[in-house]
Amino acid sequence: MLTSLKGKSVIVTGGSKGIGRGIAQVFARQGAKVTIAARNEADLKSAANEMGGEVRYEICNVADWASVQGMIDSTAEAQGGLDVMCANAGAFPQTKMIDMDPSEWDEVMAINLKSSFLCVKASIPHFEKAGKGRVVLTSSITGPITGFPGWAHYGASKSGQLGFLKTAAMELSRYNTTINAVMPGNIYTEGLQDLGQDYLDTMAASIPLKRLGVVEDIGNAALFFASDEAAYITGQQIVVDGGQIIPESLEAIDEI
Ligand code: NAP
């Protein structure tokens, strides 16, 4: 049983859908005050209404400094400070390099990697004021551990988040703040659904636990990193993937 996060002020970027929504739901169930942030207001509104608990929303583009800073400052004002920043929003367009416009590379880097820096930078004054804080990044197995055709930019951005994490952990220690990353395998979300049923079926068959993850699987890992019990863990990452990265070959899966 983790120490309660009741009343804690939490931000989850990309909280209107998928993994971010799962993270927000897990924190809201714990009694935390949660702000979900994304671009589409209709999605934010319905997610906040459906989730129950103390959930509000902010419209924000995580690739834009002014937007991120404004979102974090107004959330801190509304929720009486900031305890936990979950920098989760991300995009994964699948395009092989031969067809990839360089502008798509830049866009994926901005949404997935630059956003981690912007979210941390804008949170620092609030952690400094509180004398403590927690950051949880959503990275991926794709990039740091595995590869998949079409995701060169995505994989680079997700590895980049882990590179960022190490120095960020050192700089944030000064504010008694930890930063860690969750590395999901294939989690069933709206974004993943767009890749088609064939992709989902093939993926599930290649995972030792024989299913895709659910968004709460990632939410629970984020909750642990945000808890008092994780106070001495920083600059680290955890894979949450049903064993997906373990098999040496297709034959190894067939042997199960
Ligand atoms: P999703 O279902 O497509 O949801 C993405 C969320 O991010 C939405 O709320 C979206 O809302 C928001 N978002 C996207 N671009 C944004 C921007 N520029 N500014 C603000 N919000 C933005 O995706 P997901 O599958 O939950 O993925 C969430 C995170 O998990 C990503 O970082 C992804 O890389 C990571 N991940 C996912 C999986 C998986 O299997 N699903 C596996 C490994 C890692 P708006 O479009 O309205 O802005």
CSV table of C-alpha atoms and ligand atoms in Angstrom, one decimal:
chain,number,residue,atom,x,y,z
A,1,MET,CA,0.0,0.0,0.0
A,2,LEU,CA,1.5,3.3,-1.1
A,3,THR,CA,1.3,6.5,1.0
A,4,SER,CA,-1.8,8.4,-0.2
A,5,LEU,CA,-1.6,11.0,-2.9
A,6,LYS,CA,-4.8,12.5,-1.6
A,7,GLY,CA,-5.0,16.2,-2.2
A,8,LYS,CA,-1.7,16.3,-4.2
A,9,SER,CA,-1.6,18.6,-7.2
A,10,VAL,CA,-0.9,16.6,-10.4
A,11,ILE,CA,-0.6,17.5,-14.1
A,12,VAL,CA,-0.8,14.9,-16.9
A,13,THR,CA,-0.1,16.1,-20.4
A,14,GLY,CA,-1.9,14.1,-23.1
A,15,GLY,CA,-4.4,13.3,-20.4
A,16,SER,CA,-7.4,13.4,-22.7
A,17,LYS,CA,-6.7,10.1,-24.3
A,18,GLY,CA,-4.9,6.8,-24.0
A,19,ILE,CA,-2.1,6.4,-21.5
A,20,GLY,CA,-2.3,9.9,-20.2
A,21,ARG,CA,-6.0,9.4,-19.4
A,22,GLY,CA,-5.1,6.2,-17.6
A,23,ILE,CA,-2.4,8.0,-15.5
A,24,ALA,CA,-4.9,10.8,-14.7
A,25,GLN,CA,-7.6,8.2,-13.7
A,26,VAL,CA,-5.2,6.4,-11.4
A,27,PHE,CA,-4.2,9.6,-9.6
A,28,ALA,CA,-7.8,10.9,-9.5
A,29,ARG,CA,-8.9,7.6,-7.8
A,30,GLN,CA,-6.3,8.3,-5.2
A,31,GLY,CA,-8.0,11.6,-4.4
A,32,ALA,CA,-5.3,13.8,-6.1
A,33,LYS,CA,-6.3,17.1,-7.8
A,34,VAL,CA,-5.5,16.4,-11.4
A,35,THR,CA,-5.2,18.7,-14.5
A,36,ILE,CA,-5.2,17.1,-17.9
A,37,ALA,CA,-3.6,19.0,-20.7
A,38,ALA,CA,-3.9,18.6,-24.5
A,39,ARG,CA,-4.8,20.5,-27.6
A,40,ASN,CA,-8.4,19.4,-28.4
A,41,GLU,CA,-10.9,21.0,-26.0
A,42,ALA,CA,-13.8,18.7,-26.7
A,43,ASP,CA,-11.7,15.6,-25.9
A,44,LEU,CA,-10.4,17.2,-22.7
A,45,LYS,CA,-13.9,18.2,-21.6
A,46,SER,CA,-15.4,14.7,-22.0
A,47,ALA,CA,-12.4,13.0,-20.5
A,48,ALA,CA,-12.5,15.3,-17.4
A,49,ASN,CA,-16.3,14.8,-17.1
A,50,GLU,CA,-16.2,11.0,-17.5
A,51,MET,CA,-13.2,10.5,-15.1
A,52,GLY,CA,-14.9,11.6,-11.9
A,53,GLY,CA,-12.9,12.8,-8.9
A,54,GLU,CA,-11.2,16.3,-8.9
A,55,VAL,CA,-10.2,16.6,-12.6
A,56,ARG,CA,-9.9,19.9,-14.5
A,57,TYR,CA,-8.4,20.6,-17.9
A,58,GLU,CA,-6.1,23.1,-19.7
A,59,ILE,CA,-5.7,23.5,-23.4
A,60,CYS,CA,-2.0,23.3,-24.2
A,61,ASN,CA,0.4,22.5,-27.0
A,62,VAL,CA,3.4,20.8,-25.3
A,63,ALA,CA,5.7,21.7,-28.1
A,64,ASP,CA,5.2,25.4,-27.4
A,65,TRP,CA,7.0,27.1,-24.5
A,66,ALA,CA,4.5,29.9,-23.8
A,67,SER,CA,1.7,27.4,-23.9
A,68,VAL,CA,3.4,25.0,-21.5
A,69,GLN,CA,4.4,27.7,-19.1
A,70,GLY,CA,0.9,29.2,-19.1
A,71,MET,CA,-0.7,25.8,-18.5
A,72,ILE,CA,1.6,25.0,-15.6
A,73,ASP,CA,1.4,28.4,-13.9
A,74,SER,CA,-2.4,28.5,-14.1
A,75,THR,CA,-2.7,24.9,-12.9
A,76,ALA,CA,-0.5,25.7,-9.9
A,77,GLU,CA,-2.7,28.7,-9.1
A,78,ALA,CA,-5.9,26.6,-9.4
A,79,GLN,CA,-4.6,23.6,-7.5
A,80,GLY,CA,-2.6,25.4,-4.8
A,81,GLY,CA,0.9,24.5,-6.1
A,82,LEU,CA,2.3,21.6,-8.1
A,83,ASP,CA,3.5,18.2,-6.7
A,84,VAL,CA,3.6,15.9,-9.7
A,85,MET,CA,4.3,16.6,-13.4
A,86,CYS,CA,3.5,13.7,-15.7
A,87,ALA,CA,5.0,14.6,-19.1
A,88,ASN,CA,3.2,12.0,-21.2
A,89,ALA,CA,1.9,13.6,-24.4
A,90,GLY,CA,3.4,12.2,-27.5
A,91,ALA,CA,2.8,11.4,-31.2
A,92,PHE,CA,3.8,8.4,-33.2
A,93,PRO,CA,3.2,8.9,-36.9
A,94,GLN,CA,4.6,5.9,-38.7
A,95,THR,CA,6.7,6.9,-41.8
A,96,LYS,CA,9.7,5.2,-43.3
A,97,MET,CA,12.7,7.5,-43.7
A,98,ILE,CA,12.6,7.3,-47.5
A,99,ASP,CA,9.1,8.9,-47.4
A,100,MET,CA,9.7,11.1,-44.3
A,101,ASP,CA,9.7,14.9,-44.8
A,102,PRO,CA,12.3,16.5,-42.5
A,103,SER,CA,9.6,18.6,-41.1
A,104,GLU,CA,7.9,15.5,-39.7
A,105,TRP,CA,11.1,14.6,-37.9
A,106,ASP,CA,11.2,18.1,-36.3
A,107,GLU,CA,7.5,17.9,-35.3
A,108,VAL,CA,7.9,14.5,-33.6
A,109,MET,CA,11.0,15.7,-31.8
A,110,ALA,CA,9.2,18.8,-30.6
A,111,ILE,CA,6.1,17.0,-29.3
A,112,ASN,CA,7.9,14.0,-27.7
A,113,LEU,CA,11.3,15.3,-26.6
A,114,LYS,CA,11.4,19.1,-26.4
A,115,SER,CA,8.2,18.9,-24.5
A,116,SER,CA,9.9,17.0,-21.7
A,117,PHE,CA,12.4,19.8,-21.3
A,118,LEU,CA,9.6,22.5,-21.5
A,119,CYS,CA,7.4,20.7,-18.9
A,120,VAL,CA,10.3,20.3,-16.5
A,121,LYS,CA,11.6,23.8,-17.0
A,122,ALA,CA,8.2,25.4,-16.3
A,123,SER,CA,7.7,23.2,-13.2
A,124,ILE,CA,11.0,24.0,-11.5
A,125,PRO,CA,9.8,27.3,-9.9
A,126,HIS,CA,6.8,25.5,-8.4
A,127,PHE,CA,9.0,22.7,-7.0
A,128,GLU,CA,11.4,25.2,-5.7
A,129,LYS,CA,8.6,27.0,-3.9
A,130,ALA,CA,7.2,23.7,-2.4
A,131,GLY,CA,10.7,22.4,-1.5
A,132,LYS,CA,9.9,19.1,-3.3
A,133,GLY,CA,8.5,17.6,-6.5
A,134,ARG,CA,8.1,14.7,-8.7
A,135,VAL,CA,8.4,14.3,-12.5
A,136,VAL,CA,7.4,11.2,-14.4
A,137,LEU,CA,8.2,10.9,-18.2
A,138,THR,CA,6.4,8.6,-20.6
A,139,SER,CA,9.2,7.2,-22.8
A,140,SER,CA,8.8,3.9,-24.7
A,141,ILE,CA,10.6,0.6,-25.3
A,142,THR,CA,10.7,1.7,-29.0
A,143,GLY,CA,14.0,3.6,-29.4
A,144,PRO,CA,15.8,2.8,-26.2
A,145,ILE,CA,15.5,-1.0,-26.5
A,146,THR,CA,13.7,-2.0,-29.8
A,147,GLY,CA,13.2,-0.7,-33.3
A,148,PHE,CA,10.3,-0.7,-35.7
A,149,PRO,CA,10.3,0.4,-39.4
A,150,GLY,CA,8.6,3.8,-39.7
A,151,TRP,CA,9.6,5.0,-36.2
A,152,ALA,CA,13.2,6.3,-36.6
A,153,HIS,CA,12.1,9.8,-35.4
A,154,TYR,CA,9.9,8.4,-32.7
A,155,GLY,CA,12.5,6.0,-31.4
A,156,ALA,CA,15.1,8.8,-31.4
A,157,SER,CA,12.8,11.0,-29.4
A,158,LYS,CA,12.0,8.3,-26.9
A,159,SER,CA,15.7,7.5,-26.4
A,160,GLY,CA,16.4,11.3,-26.2
A,161,GLN,CA,14.0,11.5,-23.2
A,162,LEU,CA,16.2,9.0,-21.3
A,163,GLY,CA,19.3,11.0,-22.1
A,164,PHE,CA,17.5,14.1,-20.9
A,165,LEU,CA,16.5,12.2,-17.7
A,166,LYS,CA,20.0,11.7,-16.4
A,167,THR,CA,21.1,15.3,-16.3
A,168,ALA,CA,17.6,16.5,-15.3
A,169,ALA,CA,17.8,14.1,-12.3
A,170,MET,CA,21.0,15.9,-11.2
A,171,GLU,CA,19.7,19.4,-11.7
A,172,LEU,CA,16.4,18.7,-10.1
A,173,SER,CA,18.0,17.1,-7.0
A,174,ARG,CA,18.7,20.7,-5.9
A,175,TYR,CA,15.0,21.2,-5.6
A,176,ASN,CA,14.4,17.9,-3.7
A,177,THR,CA,12.7,16.7,-6.8
A,178,THR,CA,12.9,13.3,-8.5
A,179,ILE,CA,12.4,12.5,-12.2
A,180,ASN,CA,11.9,9.0,-13.6
A,181,ALA,CA,10.5,7.4,-16.7
A,182,VAL,CA,8.1,4.7,-17.6
A,183,MET,CA,8.8,2.7,-20.7
A,184,PRO,CA,5.6,1.2,-22.0
A,185,GLY,CA,5.4,-1.7,-24.4
A,186,ASN,CA,2.3,-1.9,-26.6
A,187,ILE,CA,-0.6,-0.4,-24.6
A,188,TYR,CA,-4.1,-0.4,-26.0
A,189,THR,CA,-5.0,3.2,-26.7
A,190,GLU,CA,-6.8,5.3,-29.2
A,191,GLY,CA,-3.5,6.2,-30.8
A,192,LEU,CA,-2.5,2.5,-31.1
A,193,GLN,CA,-5.9,1.5,-32.4
A,194,ASP,CA,-5.3,3.7,-35.5
A,195,LEU,CA,-2.5,1.3,-36.5
A,196,GLY,CA,-5.1,-1.3,-37.3
A,197,GLN,CA,-6.4,-4.6,-36.0
A,198,ASP,CA,-3.6,-6.7,-37.8
A,199,TYR,CA,-0.9,-4.7,-35.9
A,200,LEU,CA,-2.7,-5.2,-32.6
A,201,ASP,CA,-3.2,-9.0,-33.1
A,202,THR,CA,0.4,-9.6,-34.3
A,203,MET,CA,1.7,-7.6,-31.3
A,204,ALA,CA,-0.4,-9.4,-28.8
A,205,ALA,CA,0.8,-12.8,-30.1
A,206,SER,CA,4.5,-11.7,-29.7
A,207,ILE,CA,4.1,-10.7,-26.0
A,208,PRO,CA,4.7,-13.4,-23.4
A,209,LEU,CA,1.7,-12.3,-21.3
A,210,LYS,CA,-0.3,-12.6,-24.6
A,211,ARG,CA,-2.1,-9.3,-24.4
A,212,LEU,CA,-1.5,-5.6,-24.9
A,213,GLY,CA,-1.2,-3.5,-21.8
A,214,VAL,CA,-4.0,-1.4,-20.4
A,215,VAL,CA,-3.5,2.3,-19.7
A,216,GLU,CA,-3.8,1.7,-15.9
A,217,ASP,CA,-0.7,-0.5,-16.1
A,218,ILE,CA,1.3,2.6,-16.9
A,219,GLY,CA,-0.7,4.8,-14.5
A,220,ASN,CA,0.2,2.4,-11.6
A,221,ALA,CA,3.9,2.7,-12.4
A,222,ALA,CA,3.6,6.5,-12.6
A,223,LEU,CA,1.8,6.4,-9.2
A,224,PHE,CA,4.7,4.5,-7.7
A,225,PHE,CA,7.3,7.0,-8.9
A,226,ALA,CA,5.1,9.8,-7.5
A,227,SER,CA,4.7,8.2,-4.1
A,228,ASP,CA,6.7,8.8,-0.9
A,229,GLU,CA,8.0,5.2,-1.1
A,230,ALA,CA,9.9,6.2,-4.3
A,231,ALA,CA,11.6,9.2,-2.7
A,232,TYR,CA,15.1,7.8,-3.1
A,233,ILE,CA,14.7,6.8,-6.8
A,234,THR,CA,15.7,9.3,-9.4
A,235,GLY,CA,17.1,9.3,-13.0
A,236,GLN,CA,15.8,5.7,-13.5
A,237,GLN,CA,13.4,4.0,-15.9
A,238,ILE,CA,11.1,1.0,-15.7
A,239,VAL,CA,9.8,-1.1,-18.6
A,240,VAL,CA,6.1,-2.0,-18.4
A,241,ASP,CA,5.5,-4.3,-21.3
A,242,GLY,CA,4.2,-7.8,-20.4
A,243,GLY,CA,7.6,-9.2,-21.1
A,244,GLN,CA,7.6,-8.0,-24.8
A,245,ILE,CA,11.3,-7.3,-25.0
A,246,ILE,CA,12.4,-10.7,-23.5
A,247,PRO,CA,11.9,-13.3,-26.3
A,248,GLU,CA,15.0,-14.0,-28.4
A,249,SER,CA,13.0,-15.2,-31.4
A,250,LEU,CA,9.5,-16.1,-32.7
A,251,GLU,CA,10.4,-19.8,-31.8
A,252,ALA,CA,10.9,-18.7,-28.2
A,253,ILE,CA,7.3,-17.4,-28.1
A,254,ASP,CA,6.0,-20.6,-29.6
A,255,GLU,CA,7.7,-22.6,-26.9
A,256,ILE,CA,5.6,-21.0,-24.2
B,1,NAP,P1,-2.8,8.8,-27.9
B,1,NAP,O1,-3.8,7.8,-27.5
B,1,NAP,O2,-2.6,9.2,-29.3
B,1,NAP,O3,-3.0,10.1,-27.0
B,1,NAP,C1,-2.0,11.2,-27.1
B,1,NAP,C2,-2.4,12.3,-26.2
B,1,NAP,O4,-1.4,13.3,-26.3
B,1,NAP,C3,-3.7,12.9,-26.5
B,1,NAP,O5,-4.3,13.4,-25.3
B,1,NAP,C4,-3.3,14.1,-27.4
B,1,NAP,O6,-4.3,15.1,-27.3
B,1,NAP,C5,-2.0,14.5,-26.7
B,1,NAP,N1,-1.1,15.3,-27.5
B,1,NAP,C6,-0.5,14.9,-28.7
B,1,NAP,N2,0.2,15.9,-29.2
B,1,NAP,C7,0.1,17.0,-28.3
B,1,NAP,C8,0.6,18.3,-28.2
B,1,NAP,N3,1.4,18.8,-29.2
B,1,NAP,N4,0.3,19.0,-27.2
B,1,NAP,C9,-0.4,18.6,-26.2
B,1,NAP,N5,-1.0,17.3,-26.2
B,1,NAP,C10,-0.7,16.5,-27.2
B,1,NAP,O7,-1.3,8.3,-27.4
B,1,NAP,P2,-0.9,7.2,-26.3
B,1,NAP,O8,-0.8,5.9,-27.0
B,1,NAP,O9,-1.7,7.3,-25.1
B,1,NAP,O10,0.6,7.7,-26.0
B,1,NAP,C11,0.9,8.5,-24.9
B,1,NAP,C12,2.3,8.5,-24.6
B,1,NAP,O11,2.7,7.1,-24.4
B,1,NAP,C13,3.2,9.0,-25.8
B,1,NAP,O12,4.3,9.7,-25.2
B,1,NAP,C14,3.7,7.7,-26.4
B,1,NAP,O13,4.9,7.9,-27.1
B,1,NAP,C15,3.8,6.8,-25.2
B,1,NAP,N6,3.8,5.4,-25.6
B,1,NAP,C16,2.6,4.8,-26.0
B,1,NAP,C17,2.6,3.4,-26.3
B,1,NAP,C18,1.4,2.7,-26.7
B,1,NAP,O14,1.5,1.5,-26.9
B,1,NAP,N7,0.2,3.4,-26.8
B,1,NAP,C19,3.8,2.7,-26.1
B,1,NAP,C20,5.0,3.3,-25.7
B,1,NAP,C21,5.0,4.7,-25.4
B,1,NAP,P3,-4.5,16.2,-28.5
B,1,NAP,O15,-4.2,15.5,-29.8
B,1,NAP,O16,-5.8,16.8,-28.3
B,1,NAP,O17,-3.4,17.3,-28.3
